[in-house]
XYZ file of N, CA and C in Angstrom:
387
model
N -44.607 -56.598 -39.894
C -44.064 -57.234 -41.130
C -43.226 -56.119 -41.652
N -41.898 -56.430 -41.792
C -40.810 -55.534 -42.351
C -40.947 -55.435 -43.813
N -40.809 -54.367 -44.441
C -40.812 -54.006 -45.877
C -40.153 -52.959 -46.213
N -39.460 -52.922 -47.475
C -38.747 -51.800 -48.104
C -39.525 -51.640 -49.401
N -40.037 -50.434 -49.549
C -40.766 -50.069 -50.791
C -39.926 -49.250 -51.544
N -39.677 -49.630 -52.727
C -38.990 -48.830 -53.622
C -39.901 -48.489 -54.748
N -39.673 -47.111 -55.192
C -40.401 -46.602 -56.210
C -39.702 -45.484 -56.618
N -40.374 -44.901 -57.797
C -39.917 -43.592 -58.524
C -39.084 -44.010 -59.902
N -39.203 -45.357 -60.279
C -38.721 -45.570 -61.677
C -39.636 -45.045 -62.666
N -39.051 -45.129 -63.893
C -40.009 -44.881 -65.039
C -39.162 -44.808 -66.570
N -39.800 -44.281 -67.363
C -39.121 -43.971 -68.679
C -38.755 -42.621 -68.755
N -37.430 -42.312 -69.068
C -36.899 -41.015 -69.132
C -35.799 -40.875 -70.363
N -35.801 -39.817 -71.082
C -34.962 -39.668 -72.055
C -33.564 -39.540 -71.570
N -32.556 -39.784 -72.459
C -30.990 -39.687 -72.016
C -30.852 -38.113 -71.712
N -29.989 -38.069 -70.610
C -29.870 -36.671 -70.110
C -30.866 -36.355 -69.120
N -31.758 -37.012 -68.938
C -33.031 -36.637 -67.973
C -32.551 -37.131 -66.497
N -33.589 -36.934 -65.669
C -33.299 -37.275 -64.157
C -34.641 -38.089 -63.555
N -34.409 -38.854 -62.542
C -35.253 -39.508 -61.800
C -34.965 -39.540 -60.351
N -35.835 -39.527 -59.273
C -35.478 -39.781 -58.070
C -36.245 -40.959 -57.556
N -35.355 -41.852 -57.117
C -35.806 -43.118 -56.537
C -35.915 -43.003 -54.983
N -37.039 -43.679 -54.327
C -37.243 -43.549 -53.142
C -37.351 -45.015 -52.430
N -36.742 -45.239 -51.319
C -36.824 -46.458 -50.615
C -37.313 -46.124 -49.327
N -38.625 -46.464 -48.885
C -39.404 -46.260 -47.761
C -39.451 -47.594 -46.937
N -39.049 -47.427 -45.607
C -39.095 -48.568 -44.784
C -40.514 -48.677 -44.132
N -40.877 -49.960 -43.913
C -42.198 -50.019 -43.036
C -41.871 -51.283 -42.129
N -42.149 -51.011 -40.734
C -41.696 -51.873 -39.820
C -40.208 -51.837 -39.323
N -39.515 -51.004 -39.810
C -37.953 -50.852 -39.311
C -37.644 -49.282 -39.628
N -36.745 -48.745 -38.740
C -36.456 -47.415 -38.743
C -35.243 -47.389 -39.622
N -35.145 -46.935 -40.955
C -33.957 -46.920 -41.745
C -32.848 -46.214 -41.272
N -33.047 -45.456 -40.439
C -31.938 -44.695 -39.724
C -30.947 -45.520 -39.122
N -31.433 -46.702 -38.650
C -30.578 -47.641 -37.933
C -29.873 -48.496 -38.974
N -30.128 -48.285 -40.020
C -29.715 -49.276 -41.036
C -28.764 -48.613 -42.064
N -27.651 -49.277 -42.528
C -27.292 -48.915 -43.754
C -28.107 -49.151 -45.044
N -28.187 -48.215 -45.863
C -29.408 -48.587 -46.948
C -28.402 -48.256 -48.240
N -28.733 -49.329 -49.127
C -27.833 -49.190 -50.403
C -28.915 -49.463 -51.656
N -28.419 -48.932 -52.828
C -29.066 -49.276 -54.032
C -28.187 -50.259 -54.929
N -28.724 -51.167 -55.407
C -28.254 -52.136 -56.490
C -29.029 -51.946 -57.806
N -28.474 -52.357 -58.797
C -29.183 -52.449 -60.134
C -29.086 -53.576 -60.815
N -30.066 -54.156 -61.640
C -29.818 -55.504 -62.580
C -30.333 -55.366 -63.944
N -29.680 -55.190 -64.964
C -30.156 -55.144 -66.260
C -30.297 -56.547 -66.828
N -31.113 -56.650 -67.645
C -31.434 -58.178 -68.269
C -30.018 -58.716 -68.811
N -29.915 -60.040 -68.410
C -28.762 -60.586 -68.715
C -27.443 -60.435 -68.031
N -27.523 -59.538 -67.175
C -26.324 -58.982 -66.352
C -26.408 -59.253 -64.918
N -25.293 -59.278 -64.238
C -25.155 -59.483 -62.738
C -25.736 -58.104 -62.124
N -26.322 -58.407 -60.974
C -26.668 -57.195 -60.026
C -25.350 -56.515 -59.610
N -25.386 -55.184 -59.688
C -24.275 -54.495 -59.432
C -24.544 -53.301 -58.490
N -23.745 -53.047 -57.688
C -24.024 -51.949 -56.628
C -23.730 -50.572 -57.160
N -24.849 -49.795 -56.622
C -24.736 -48.166 -57.245
C -24.439 -47.358 -56.113
N -24.943 -47.358 -55.013
C -24.625 -46.304 -53.942
C -25.251 -46.910 -52.639
N -24.701 -46.302 -51.539
C -25.078 -46.659 -50.265
C -24.867 -45.316 -49.366
N -25.622 -45.590 -48.223
C -25.493 -44.485 -47.107
C -25.488 -45.178 -45.811
N -24.332 -45.050 -44.946
C -23.891 -45.812 -43.935
C -25.031 -45.381 -42.709
N -25.230 -46.238 -41.654
C -26.193 -46.033 -40.403
C -25.123 -45.168 -39.557
N -23.821 -45.579 -39.576
C -23.084 -44.831 -38.493
C -22.909 -43.378 -38.501
N -22.658 -42.739 -39.774
C -22.396 -41.455 -39.818
C -23.031 -40.922 -41.002
N -23.927 -41.667 -41.753
C -24.699 -41.338 -42.850
C -23.528 -40.886 -44.054
N -22.429 -41.420 -44.077
C -21.600 -41.233 -45.053
C -22.045 -41.850 -46.406
N -21.743 -41.287 -47.605
C -22.302 -41.936 -48.927
C -21.282 -42.502 -49.560
N -21.514 -43.581 -50.236
C -20.550 -44.264 -50.923
C -21.180 -44.561 -52.405
N -20.319 -44.479 -53.620
C -20.905 -44.694 -54.938
C -19.736 -45.415 -55.541
N -20.233 -46.296 -56.661
C -19.549 -47.042 -57.333
C -19.305 -46.133 -58.641
N -18.453 -46.561 -59.566
C -18.190 -45.826 -60.727
C -19.261 -45.421 -61.745
N -20.158 -46.466 -61.606
C -21.471 -45.999 -62.495
C -22.363 -45.050 -61.924
N -22.259 -44.628 -60.727
C -22.943 -43.545 -60.130
C -22.189 -42.115 -59.701
N -20.784 -42.141 -59.701
C -20.175 -40.998 -59.344
C -20.248 -39.871 -60.238
N -20.575 -38.862 -59.471
C -20.683 -37.479 -60.295
C -22.079 -37.403 -60.912
N -22.845 -38.440 -60.890
C -24.245 -38.204 -61.457
C -25.416 -38.490 -60.473
N -25.081 -39.460 -59.570
C -26.193 -39.931 -58.616
C -25.854 -39.327 -57.214
N -26.765 -38.941 -56.410
C -26.792 -38.653 -55.113
C -27.714 -39.205 -54.114
N -27.110 -39.911 -53.093
C -28.056 -40.674 -52.085
C -28.204 -39.880 -50.932
N -29.460 -39.706 -50.313
C -29.691 -39.132 -49.150
C -30.694 -39.706 -48.347
N -30.845 -39.222 -47.000
C -31.967 -39.734 -46.115
C -32.857 -38.517 -45.821
N -34.081 -39.102 -45.422
C -34.998 -38.023 -45.115
C -35.508 -38.960 -43.617
N -35.022 -38.685 -42.487
C -35.440 -39.346 -41.266
C -36.791 -39.312 -40.801
N -37.395 -38.059 -41.146
C -38.895 -37.864 -40.755
C -39.739 -38.720 -41.610
N -39.320 -39.096 -43.008
C -40.364 -39.740 -43.721
C -39.711 -41.399 -43.756
N -38.745 -41.507 -43.120
C -38.046 -43.066 -43.071
C -37.785 -43.457 -44.408
N -37.228 -42.687 -45.097
C -36.886 -42.872 -46.523
C -35.455 -42.565 -46.997
N -34.936 -43.218 -47.878
C -33.634 -42.923 -48.547
C -34.001 -42.726 -50.056
N -33.366 -41.636 -50.536
C -33.638 -41.291 -51.965
C -32.155 -41.471 -52.760
N -32.461 -41.829 -53.965
C -31.427 -41.767 -54.970
C -31.803 -40.843 -55.991
N -31.065 -39.769 -56.193
C -31.382 -38.624 -57.294
C -30.368 -39.111 -58.160
N -30.838 -39.351 -59.526
C -30.060 -39.771 -60.658
C -30.280 -38.666 -61.882
N -29.151 -37.969 -62.041
C -29.146 -36.995 -63.064
C -28.231 -37.494 -64.359
N -28.447 -36.884 -65.441
C -27.722 -37.139 -66.722
C -27.704 -38.609 -67.023
N -28.792 -39.129 -66.945
C -29.213 -40.677 -67.053
C -28.863 -41.053 -68.521
N -28.224 -42.277 -68.589
C -27.743 -42.778 -69.952
C -28.325 -44.086 -70.268
N -28.789 -44.423 -71.544
C -29.164 -45.753 -71.711
C -28.616 -46.947 -70.972
N -27.427 -46.859 -70.663
C -26.928 -47.978 -69.861
C -27.417 -47.911 -68.367
N -28.032 -47.047 -68.038
C -28.354 -47.087 -66.730
C -29.642 -47.774 -66.643
N -30.463 -48.203 -67.734
C -31.551 -48.818 -67.955
C -31.378 -50.404 -66.988
N -32.297 -50.451 -66.011
C -32.227 -51.654 -65.106
C -33.336 -51.518 -64.220
N -33.538 -52.647 -63.326
C -34.291 -52.780 -62.086
C -33.456 -52.251 -60.978
N -33.837 -51.251 -60.420
C -33.146 -50.762 -59.027
C -33.894 -51.297 -58.068
N -32.964 -51.965 -57.052
C -33.456 -52.355 -55.802
C -32.697 -51.649 -54.601
N -33.361 -51.390 -53.583
C -32.924 -50.954 -52.504
C -32.803 -52.096 -51.384
N -31.807 -51.907 -50.345
C -31.521 -52.996 -49.536
C -31.203 -52.109 -48.118
N -31.302 -52.918 -47.130
C -30.977 -52.212 -45.731
C -30.157 -53.414 -44.884
N -29.247 -53.063 -44.349
C -28.594 -54.015 -43.287
C -27.957 -53.389 -42.223
N -27.910 -53.933 -40.944
C -27.309 -53.383 -39.901
C -25.800 -53.245 -39.972
N -25.207 -53.861 -40.950
C -23.795 -53.537 -40.977
C -23.501 -52.741 -42.466
N -22.056 -52.357 -42.473
C -21.881 -51.446 -43.628
C -21.988 -52.409 -45.146
N -22.890 -51.842 -45.959
C -23.015 -52.628 -47.168
C -21.737 -52.666 -48.239
N -21.603 -53.610 -48.847
C -20.499 -53.935 -49.715
C -20.936 -53.810 -51.081
N -20.781 -52.598 -51.667
C -21.153 -52.304 -53.055
C -20.590 -53.220 -54.020
N -19.345 -53.463 -53.771
C -18.477 -54.246 -54.857
C -18.713 -55.625 -55.015
N -19.480 -56.089 -53.846
C -19.524 -57.628 -53.889
C -21.018 -58.146 -54.620
N -20.593 -59.087 -55.461
C -21.833 -59.398 -56.396
C -22.069 -60.836 -56.122
N -21.709 -61.453 -55.088
C -21.948 -62.957 -54.906
C -23.603 -63.179 -54.385
N -24.232 -64.335 -54.954
C -25.638 -64.614 -54.488
C -25.429 -64.787 -53.009
N -24.226 -65.255 -52.450
C -24.239 -65.596 -50.924
C -24.307 -64.356 -50.130
N -23.700 -63.442 -50.733
C -23.800 -61.860 -49.987
C -25.136 -61.378 -50.059
N -25.740 -61.343 -51.221
C -27.301 -60.875 -51.474
C -28.269 -61.538 -50.547
N -27.994 -62.840 -50.191
C -29.045 -63.536 -49.456
C -28.486 -63.217 -48.036
N -27.445 -62.640 -47.716
C -27.267 -62.344 -46.236
C -27.570 -61.020 -46.053
N -27.846 -60.135 -46.885
C -28.330 -58.777 -46.511
C -29.699 -58.786 -45.800
N -29.788 -58.171 -44.814
C -31.108 -58.099 -44.019
C -32.291 -58.058 -44.876
N -32.463 -56.994 -45.647
C -33.785 -56.691 -46.351
C -33.565 -56.129 -47.681
N -34.363 -56.625 -48.476
C -34.509 -56.162 -50.046
C -36.004 -55.511 -50.217
N -35.806 -54.563 -51.062
C -37.123 -54.021 -51.605
C -37.399 -54.732 -52.871
N -38.588 -54.407 -53.664
C -38.956 -55.227 -54.743
C -38.509 -54.783 -56.016
N -37.895 -53.661 -56.127
C -37.217 -53.266 -57.336
C -38.194 -52.212 -57.946
N -37.654 -51.125 -58.694
C -38.263 -50.386 -59.461
C -37.554 -50.402 -60.842
N -38.514 -50.466 -61.930
C -37.671 -50.329 -63.333
C -37.473 -48.893 -63.691
N -36.119 -48.712 -64.203
C -35.744 -47.435 -64.810
C -35.248 -47.787 -66.232
N -35.749 -46.968 -67.284
C -35.655 -47.120 -68.675
C -35.258 -45.655 -69.169
N -34.087 -45.839 -69.803
C -33.536 -44.489 -70.200
C -33.472 -44.788 -71.757
N -34.313 -44.157 -72.806
C -34.505 -44.346 -73.960
C -34.977 -43.011 -74.649
N -34.590 -42.776 -75.872
C -35.280 -41.771 -76.602
C -36.366 -42.146 -77.497
């Protein structure tokens, strides 16, 4: 049974940091592009960051550039999203996803999301004082 387990969310004050983890079960994440999306209440799911399976190159959308860093730990079969300088607008449920092709962070269609190979269950991040 293939699963992606996302964890590491929580409540943090503005300016604080969190590290999200996405751990694969039943699949080797190193063979997949892995990405993070987020969805705030009443808003569309938006892409945050990805790491490609071909060369482990990282990609970020504007919401993440300069503040978030994505990385892999092959031994732990885990992809991390280090989030620094968090802002209230970062509050959302964060989802990780894995696909055998390059992930498209800019696409927000339901059709695309349904076509992605695997999704994790989401972890809540709340940034509030």
